Coordinates of C-alpha atoms in Angstrom, one line a residue:
M1 CA 112.4 116.3 98.8
S2 CA 113.1 114.9 95.4
G3 CA 116.8 115.8 95.6
G4 CA 119.7 114.7 97.7
F5 CA 120.3 116.1 101.3
N6 CA 122.9 115.3 103.8
T7 CA 122.2 113.2 106.4
G8 CA 125.7 111.9 107.7
R9 CA 124.3 111.1 111.3
F10 CA 122.4 108.3 109.8
R11 CA 125.5 106.6 108.1
S12 CA 126.4 104.0 110.7
A13 CA 122.7 103.4 111.4
E14 CA 121.9 102.6 107.6
R15 CA 124.9 100.4 107.4
R16 CA 123.4 98.3 110.6
H17 CA 120.2 98.2 109.0
Q18 CA 121.2 96.8 105.9
R19 CA 123.3 93.9 107.0
P20 CA 120.6 93.2 108.8
T21 CA 121.4 93.7 112.4
I22 CA 119.0 92.7 115.1
P23 CA 118.6 95.7 117.7
R24 CA 119.6 94.7 121.2
N25 CA 118.0 97.9 122.9
E26 CA 115.4 100.3 122.6
A27 CA 118.1 103.1 121.6
E28 CA 119.0 100.6 118.5
V29 CA 115.3 100.4 117.7
I30 CA 114.9 103.8 117.6
D31 CA 118.1 104.5 115.5
Q32 CA 116.7 101.9 112.7
I33 CA 113.2 103.7 112.8
G34 CA 115.0 106.9 112.0
V35 CA 116.7 105.3 109.0
L36 CA 113.4 103.9 107.9
L37 CA 111.6 107.2 108.3
A38 CA 114.5 109.1 106.3
K39 CA 114.2 106.6 103.3
W40 CA 110.3 107.0 103.4
G41 CA 110.9 110.8 103.1
V42 CA 109.6 111.9 106.6
T43 CA 112.3 114.5 107.4
S44 CA 111.0 116.4 110.3
K45 CA 111.6 119.5 108.5
T46 CA 107.8 120.2 108.9
E47 CA 105.6 120.3 112.0
T48 CA 103.5 117.3 110.5
H49 CA 106.4 115.1 109.8
A50 CA 108.1 115.9 113.3
S51 CA 104.8 115.0 115.1
F52 CA 104.3 111.7 113.3
E53 CA 108.2 111.0 113.7
G54 CA 107.8 111.1 117.5
R55 CA 104.7 109.1 117.5
V56 CA 106.2 106.2 115.3
K57 CA 109.4 106.1 117.6
E58 CA 107.0 105.9 120.4
V59 CA 105.3 103.1 119.1
A60 CA 108.4 101.2 118.2
A61 CA 109.9 101.6 121.5
N62 CA 106.6 99.9 122.9
C63 CA 106.7 97.3 120.4
F64 CA 110.1 96.5 121.5
N65 CA 109.5 96.4 125.0
A66 CA 106.6 94.1 124.5
T67 CA 103.9 96.7 126.1
I68 CA 101.5 96.8 123.3
V69 CA 100.0 93.3 122.9
R70 CA 98.4 92.1 126.3
N71 CA 96.4 88.9 127.5
W72 CA 98.2 86.6 124.9
K73 CA 98.7 83.0 125.8
P74 CA 99.8 81.3 122.6
F75 CA 101.2 78.2 124.7
D76 CA 97.8 77.4 126.1
T77 CA 96.1 77.2 122.7
T78 CA 97.4 74.5 121.0
V79 CA 95.1 71.7 119.6
A80 CA 95.4 68.4 117.5
L81 CA 94.1 68.6 114.1
P82 CA 92.3 65.7 112.4
V83 CA 94.0 62.9 110.6
D84 CA 91.9 63.2 107.5
T85 CA 93.1 65.8 105.4
I86 CA 89.7 67.2 104.2
D87 CA 88.6 67.4 107.7
S88 CA 91.7 69.3 108.6
L89 CA 91.4 71.7 105.7
K90 CA 87.8 72.6 106.6
I91 CA 88.8 73.3 110.3
L92 CA 92.0 75.5 109.2
L93 CA 90.0 77.5 106.3
D94 CA 87.4 78.1 108.8
H95 CA 89.9 79.3 111.4
N96 CA 91.5 81.7 108.5
L97 CA 87.8 83.4 108.2
R98 CA 87.8 83.7 111.9
Q99 CA 91.0 85.6 112.1
V100 CA 90.2 88.0 109.4
T101 CA 87.0 88.8 110.9
K102 CA 88.4 88.7 114.4
G103 CA 86.1 86.0 115.8
G104 CA 82.8 87.1 113.6
I105 CA 82.9 90.8 115.1
E106 CA 84.5 92.8 112.4
Y107 CA 83.5 92.6 108.8
T108 CA 85.5 95.5 107.3
K109 CA 89.4 95.9 107.1
L110 CA 91.4 98.8 106.1
E111 CA 92.8 98.7 102.6
T112 CA 96.0 100.9 101.6
K113 CA 95.7 103.0 98.4
D114 CA 98.8 104.1 96.9
M115 CA 98.3 107.5 94.7
I116 CA 101.7 106.5 92.9
K117 CA 100.4 103.3 91.6
D118 CA 96.9 104.5 90.7
T119 CA 98.1 107.8 89.0
Y120 CA 101.2 106.3 87.2
D121 CA 100.2 102.4 87.2
A122 CA 103.8 101.9 88.9
F123 CA 104.0 99.5 91.6
L124 CA 106.8 100.8 94.0
P125 CA 106.4 98.9 97.2
F126 CA 109.6 100.1 98.5
P127 CA 110.9 103.5 100.0
P128 CA 111.7 106.2 97.4
F129 CA 115.3 107.2 99.2
N130 CA 118.4 105.4 99.6
F131 CA 121.5 106.1 101.2
V132 CA 125.0 106.6 99.2
R133 CA 128.6 106.9 100.4
G134 CA 129.0 110.0 102.7
G135 CA 125.7 109.6 104.3
N136 CA 123.8 111.3 101.5
L137 CA 120.1 110.4 100.7
V138 CA 119.1 110.4 97.2
L139 CA 115.9 109.4 95.3
S140 CA 116.1 106.0 93.6
R141 CA 115.9 105.6 90.0
P142 CA 112.4 104.2 89.6
Y143 CA 110.8 107.0 91.5
K144 CA 113.3 109.7 89.7
E145 CA 111.8 108.4 86.5
L146 CA 108.2 109.4 87.2
R147 CA 109.6 113.0 88.0
L148 CA 107.3 113.0 90.9
S149 CA 106.5 116.2 93.1
D150 CA 107.5 116.4 96.8
E151 CA 103.7 116.2 97.7
E152 CA 103.5 113.1 95.5
L153 CA 106.4 111.6 97.4
D154 CA 105.3 112.5 100.9
P155 CA 104.1 109.1 102.5
L156 CA 101.7 111.0 104.8
L157 CA 99.9 112.1 101.5
R158 CA 100.7 109.2 99.1
F159 CA 98.9 106.6 100.9
T160 CA 95.2 106.8 101.9
Y161 CA 93.2 104.1 104.1
T162 CA 89.5 103.2 103.4
E163 CA 87.4 100.3 104.7
R164 CA 86.9 97.3 102.5
S165 CA 84.4 94.4 102.9
V166 CA 86.3 91.5 104.6
K167 CA 83.9 89.3 102.8
E168 CA 84.9 90.6 99.3
Y169 CA 88.5 90.6 100.2
V170 CA 88.3 86.8 101.2
L171 CA 86.2 85.8 98.2
E172 CA 88.9 87.2 95.8
Q173 CA 91.2 84.5 97.4
F174 CA 88.7 81.7 98.0
N175 CA 87.4 81.9 94.6
Q176 CA 90.9 81.5 93.1
A177 CA 91.4 78.5 91.0
P178 CA 94.8 76.7 90.8
N179 CA 97.0 78.0 87.6
E180 CA 100.7 77.7 87.8
E181 CA 100.5 77.9 91.6
Y182 CA 98.0 77.0 94.1
P183 CA 96.3 79.8 96.1
S184 CA 98.0 80.8 99.4
H185 CA 94.9 79.9 101.5
L186 CA 95.1 76.5 100.6
V187 CA 98.9 75.9 100.7
R188 CA 98.9 77.3 104.3
A189 CA 96.3 74.9 105.4
L190 CA 97.8 71.9 103.8
A191 CA 101.2 72.8 104.9
L192 CA 100.0 73.1 108.7
H193 CA 98.0 69.6 108.4
E194 CA 101.2 67.8 106.9
A195 CA 103.7 69.7 109.7
V196 CA 101.2 68.5 112.5
N197 CA 100.4 65.0 111.3
G198 CA 103.4 64.2 109.3
S199 CA 105.2 62.5 112.4
R200 CA 108.4 64.7 111.9
P201 CA 110.6 65.5 114.9
C202 CA 110.8 69.1 116.3
L203 CA 113.4 71.1 114.7
S204 CA 114.9 71.8 118.1
C205 CA 114.4 69.2 120.6
G206 CA 114.1 66.3 118.2
K207 CA 111.0 64.9 119.8
V208 CA 108.5 63.2 117.4
G209 CA 104.8 63.7 117.6
C210 CA 105.0 66.9 119.8
L211 CA 104.0 69.6 116.9
R212 CA 100.6 71.0 117.7
W213 CA 98.6 73.7 115.7
N214 CA 98.1 76.9 117.6
S215 CA 94.4 77.8 117.4
A216 CA 94.6 81.2 118.9
L217 CA 93.2 83.9 116.4
R218 CA 96.4 86.0 116.8
S219 CA 99.3 83.8 115.6
D220 CA 101.6 85.9 113.4
F221 CA 104.9 83.9 114.6
C222 CA 103.5 80.9 116.3
N223 CA 101.3 79.0 113.7
I224 CA 102.9 75.5 115.3
I225 CA 104.1 75.2 118.9
C226 CA 106.1 72.0 120.3
D227 CA 104.4 70.8 123.2
D228 CA 107.6 69.4 124.6
C229 CA 110.2 72.3 124.4
N230 CA 107.8 75.5 123.5
S231 CA 109.6 76.1 120.3
V232 CA 107.3 78.1 117.9
Y233 CA 106.9 77.8 114.1
S234 CA 105.8 80.8 111.7
L235 CA 104.5 79.4 108.2
C236 CA 104.4 81.7 105.4
C237 CA 103.8 81.1 101.7
I238 CA 106.2 81.9 99.0
A239 CA 106.1 81.6 95.0
G240 CA 108.6 78.8 94.6
S241 CA 112.0 77.0 95.3
E242 CA 113.5 79.6 93.4
K243 CA 112.3 82.5 95.3
V244 CA 113.1 80.8 98.4
R245 CA 116.8 80.6 97.3
K246 CA 116.9 84.4 96.9
V247 CA 115.3 85.0 100.3
F248 CA 117.8 82.4 101.9
K249 CA 120.6 84.4 100.3
K250 CA 119.3 87.4 101.8
K251 CA 118.8 86.1 105.1
S252 CA 115.9 88.1 106.1
H253 CA 112.1 88.2 105.2
F254 CA 109.3 90.8 105.7
R255 CA 106.6 89.3 108.0
G256 CA 103.9 90.5 110.4
S257 CA 103.5 92.7 113.4
Y258 CA 106.9 94.0 115.1
A259 CA 104.7 94.2 118.7
H260 CA 103.6 90.6 118.1
F261 CA 107.1 89.4 117.7
Q262 CA 108.6 91.0 120.5
Q263 CA 105.5 89.9 122.9
L264 CA 106.3 86.2 121.6
R265 CA 110.0 86.7 122.3
S266 CA 109.4 87.9 125.6
L267 CA 106.7 85.0 126.7
M268 CA 109.4 82.4 125.3
N269 CA 112.1 84.0 127.5
E270 CA 109.8 83.5 130.5
T271 CA 109.3 79.9 129.7
N272 CA 113.2 79.6 130.1
H273 CA 113.3 76.2 128.2
R274 CA 116.8 75.5 127.1
D275 CA 115.6 74.1 123.6
S276 CA 113.0 76.8 122.9
K277 CA 113.6 78.4 119.5
M278 CA 111.6 80.2 116.8
F279 CA 111.5 79.0 113.2
L280 CA 110.2 80.4 109.8
L281 CA 108.9 77.7 107.3
F282 CA 108.3 78.8 103.5
A283 CA 105.4 76.8 102.0
T284 CA 105.9 77.0 98.3
R285 CA 102.8 77.6 96.0
S286 CA 104.4 76.0 92.8
P287 CA 105.2 72.3 92.4
A288 CA 108.6 71.3 92.6
H289 CA 108.3 69.6 89.0
Q290 CA 106.2 70.3 86.0
R291 CA 104.4 66.9 86.7
G292 CA 103.1 66.1 90.3
N293 CA 101.6 68.1 93.0
K294 CA 104.5 68.2 95.3
L295 CA 104.8 71.5 97.1
P296 CA 108.2 71.9 98.9
V297 CA 108.3 73.5 102.5
Y298 CA 111.7 74.9 103.8
A299 CA 112.8 75.8 107.4
A300 CA 114.9 78.4 108.9
Q301 CA 115.8 79.2 112.4
I302 CA 114.7 82.9 113.3
M303 CA 117.6 84.8 115.0
G304 CA 115.5 88.0 115.7
A305 CA 113.9 91.0 113.7
Q306 CA 114.2 94.3 112.9
P307 CA 111.5 96.9 112.8
N308 CA 110.3 97.6 109.5
M309 CA 107.7 100.1 107.7
N310 CA 105.8 99.8 104.7
S311 CA 102.7 101.2 102.9
D312 CA 100.4 100.2 105.8
S313 CA 102.5 102.1 108.5
F314 CA 101.4 105.6 107.4
S315 CA 97.9 105.8 108.7
P316 CA 97.3 108.8 111.2
D317 CA 95.0 106.7 113.1
R318 CA 96.9 103.5 113.6
I319 CA 100.7 103.4 113.0
R320 CA 101.7 99.9 112.3
I321 CA 105.4 98.6 112.7
K322 CA 106.1 95.6 110.7
S323 CA 108.8 93.0 111.1
N324 CA 112.0 92.2 109.0
V325 CA 112.8 88.8 110.5
V326 CA 116.3 87.8 110.6
F327 CA 117.1 83.9 110.2
K328 CA 119.5 81.4 109.3
P329 CA 118.8 78.9 106.6
M330 CA 118.5 75.3 107.9
L331 CA 118.9 71.7 106.5
D332 CA 121.6 72.7 103.9
E333 CA 118.7 74.6 102.2
V334 CA 117.0 71.3 101.2
A335 CA 113.1 71.1 101.8
W336 CA 112.3 70.2 105.2
F337 CA 109.2 68.1 103.6
S338 CA 106.9 68.3 100.8
V339 CA 103.1 68.7 100.8
D340 CA 101.3 66.3 98.7
V341 CA 98.0 68.0 97.0
P342 CA 95.3 65.3 96.7
N343 CA 94.8 64.7 92.8
D344 CA 90.9 64.9 93.4
L345 CA 91.0 68.0 95.4
D346 CA 88.4 70.5 94.2
V347 CA 90.3 73.6 95.4
V348 CA 87.5 76.2 94.8
G349 CA 84.8 73.7 95.8
I350 CA 86.2 73.2 99.4
S351 CA 87.1 76.8 99.6
M352 CA 83.7 78.2 98.9
E353 CA 82.0 75.4 100.9
V354 CA 83.9 76.8 103.9
F355 CA 83.3 80.2 102.8
H356 CA 79.5 80.0 102.5
A357 CA 79.3 78.1 105.8
Y358 CA 81.0 80.6 107.7
F359 CA 79.3 83.7 106.4
D360 CA 75.7 82.4 106.2
A361 CA 76.1 81.6 109.9
H362 CA 77.6 85.0 110.7
E363 CA 75.6 87.6 108.6
D364 CA 72.3 87.9 107.0
K365 CA 71.7 88.0 103.1
P366 CA 70.4 91.3 101.4
T367 CA 66.6 91.3 101.5
V368 CA 66.4 93.7 98.2
E369 CA 68.3 93.7 94.9
P370 CA 71.5 95.4 94.4
G371 CA 71.3 99.1 93.3
S372 CA 67.5 99.5 94.2
E373 CA 68.2 101.5 97.3
S374 CA 69.6 104.7 98.3
K375 CA 73.0 105.4 99.7
G376 CA 71.3 106.2 103.2
S377 CA 68.9 103.0 103.0
H378 CA 72.1 101.0 102.3
C379 CA 74.0 102.3 105.4
A380 CA 70.9 101.6 107.5
R381 CA 70.7 98.1 106.2
K382 CA 74.2 97.6 106.7
S383 CA 74.0 98.6 110.5
E384 CA 71.0 96.5 110.8
Q385 CA 72.9 93.4 109.7
Q386 CA 75.8 94.3 111.8
I387 CA 73.2 94.3 114.6
V388 CA 71.8 90.9 113.7
S389 CA 75.2 89.6 113.3
L390 CA 76.5 90.7 116.9
K391 CA 73.1 89.3 118.5
K392 CA 74.0 86.0 117.0
V393 CA 77.8 86.4 118.3
L394 CA 76.1 87.0 121.9
A395 CA 73.8 84.2 121.7
Q396 CA 76.9 82.1 120.7
I397 CA 78.6 83.2 123.7
Q398 CA 75.7 82.4 126.0
S399 CA 75.6 79.0 124.5
I400 CA 79.5 78.7 125.1
K401 CA 79.0 79.7 128.7
G402 CA 76.5 77.2 129.4
K403 CA 79.0 74.5 128.0
Q404 CA 81.7 76.1 130.4
E405 CA 79.2 75.7 133.5
R406 CA 78.4 72.0 132.6
G407 CA 82.0 71.4 132.8
I408 CA 82.8 70.8 129.1
R409 CA 86.2 71.5 127.8
L410 CA 86.0 74.4 125.5
Q411 CA 88.0 74.9 122.2
E412 CA 90.5 77.7 121.7
W413 CA 88.0 79.9 119.6
E414 CA 85.2 79.5 122.1
L415 CA 87.5 80.8 124.9
D416 CA 88.7 83.7 122.6
L417 CA 85.1 84.6 121.9
L418 CA 84.3 84.6 125.6
G419 CA 87.1 87.0 126.0
R420 CA 85.7 89.2 123.4
E421 CA 82.2 89.7 124.9
T422 CA 82.7 93.0 126.3
K423 CA 83.8 94.5 123.1
V424 CA 80.9 92.9 121.4
V425 CA 78.3 94.2 123.8
K426 CA 80.1 97.6 123.6
K427 CA 79.8 97.9 119.5
L428 CA 76.1 96.7 119.8
E429 CA 75.1 99.4 122.1
Q430 CA 76.8 101.7 119.8
L431 CA 74.9 100.6 116.9
E432 CA 71.6 100.3 118.5
G433 CA 71.8 103.9 119.9
G434 CA 72.8 105.3 116.4
N435 CA 69.8 103.6 115.1
G436 CA 67.6 104.7 117.9

């Protein structure tokens, strides 16, 4: 695997993938997936690789045809945010925690381990192989210098996936103090607040005061929605203005789920509004100048997306197809607006206030000192805590049902939680059955 081999049949597909070209049909999606698999070293020369390739192409086709994500109604979940910055931040940071815990149901996440990074202390997030003239696939120099074996290059062996506590994962972010950059979770919340409450016109229809925050738990590509024309805005954080210029030159950016992108595109086509468009906002973490707290936010119009694969895509239990979003820079590549970070804002303070309030309400604290229990008793205690947490969620669902019966208008997170009742009950039954 570490040498070059001829793959002339991929030549035209690779050229299309590099430009970048938006696939127009299922065949072109499969074509691009074939290129990605070859570059990651999945060659179909073994039964394992051939089986994996077939599964990936099936998932990619389902993503493109918008048949994976269901019961998603992003245009029905917009809400107004408070004008006060601190009140708005608390709501948005709390929503961040609801997203990563899937509404208070899941408290672990899959973490990807890279054997090459762990063994050689080399961060190589890109595929090992590149196409060269003539359709040959050769190993790139950074990988070649490590003199890796075929087994070390095999993505099905290279990447492993283990469960990690969501609480620990989020704590690393929320407990991060500003240095040269502000932490992403805070910049994201500030930019969303400013975009919705800043009295600026929609980039498509031009109407002022129509931008609303989308409070759905799944909102990869529609963090903001225009109430007038149903245009959607996806917001991502990026290092600074110099990085934005590099991304704008490339005219593409790696983003979230390809299934979510295609589902949203399909829903937007159904609305059939002449001004409905997709936009990508780049919120910078670094101030524009050495003095001052202004964080520029740039805008681009999304033209489409290619399927993409990264280190998260090779789990045998769940194949994840990501997106490479193709866009056109807007406003002559000048910032659409800037976020003013309040001088007296306690970044860690407000983050940890929301963090503790959320997890204190959704889980019980340990009753014994760390390290004083066996592995078996730790697992049993963890299951007991999950049961207590799920019972709290069920009680919350019953309370929401009561509000619904009294005719009180529910918030989006409450509606989302109602929709998860069956899953909560099933998981609770499994845990209680296992402890019984």
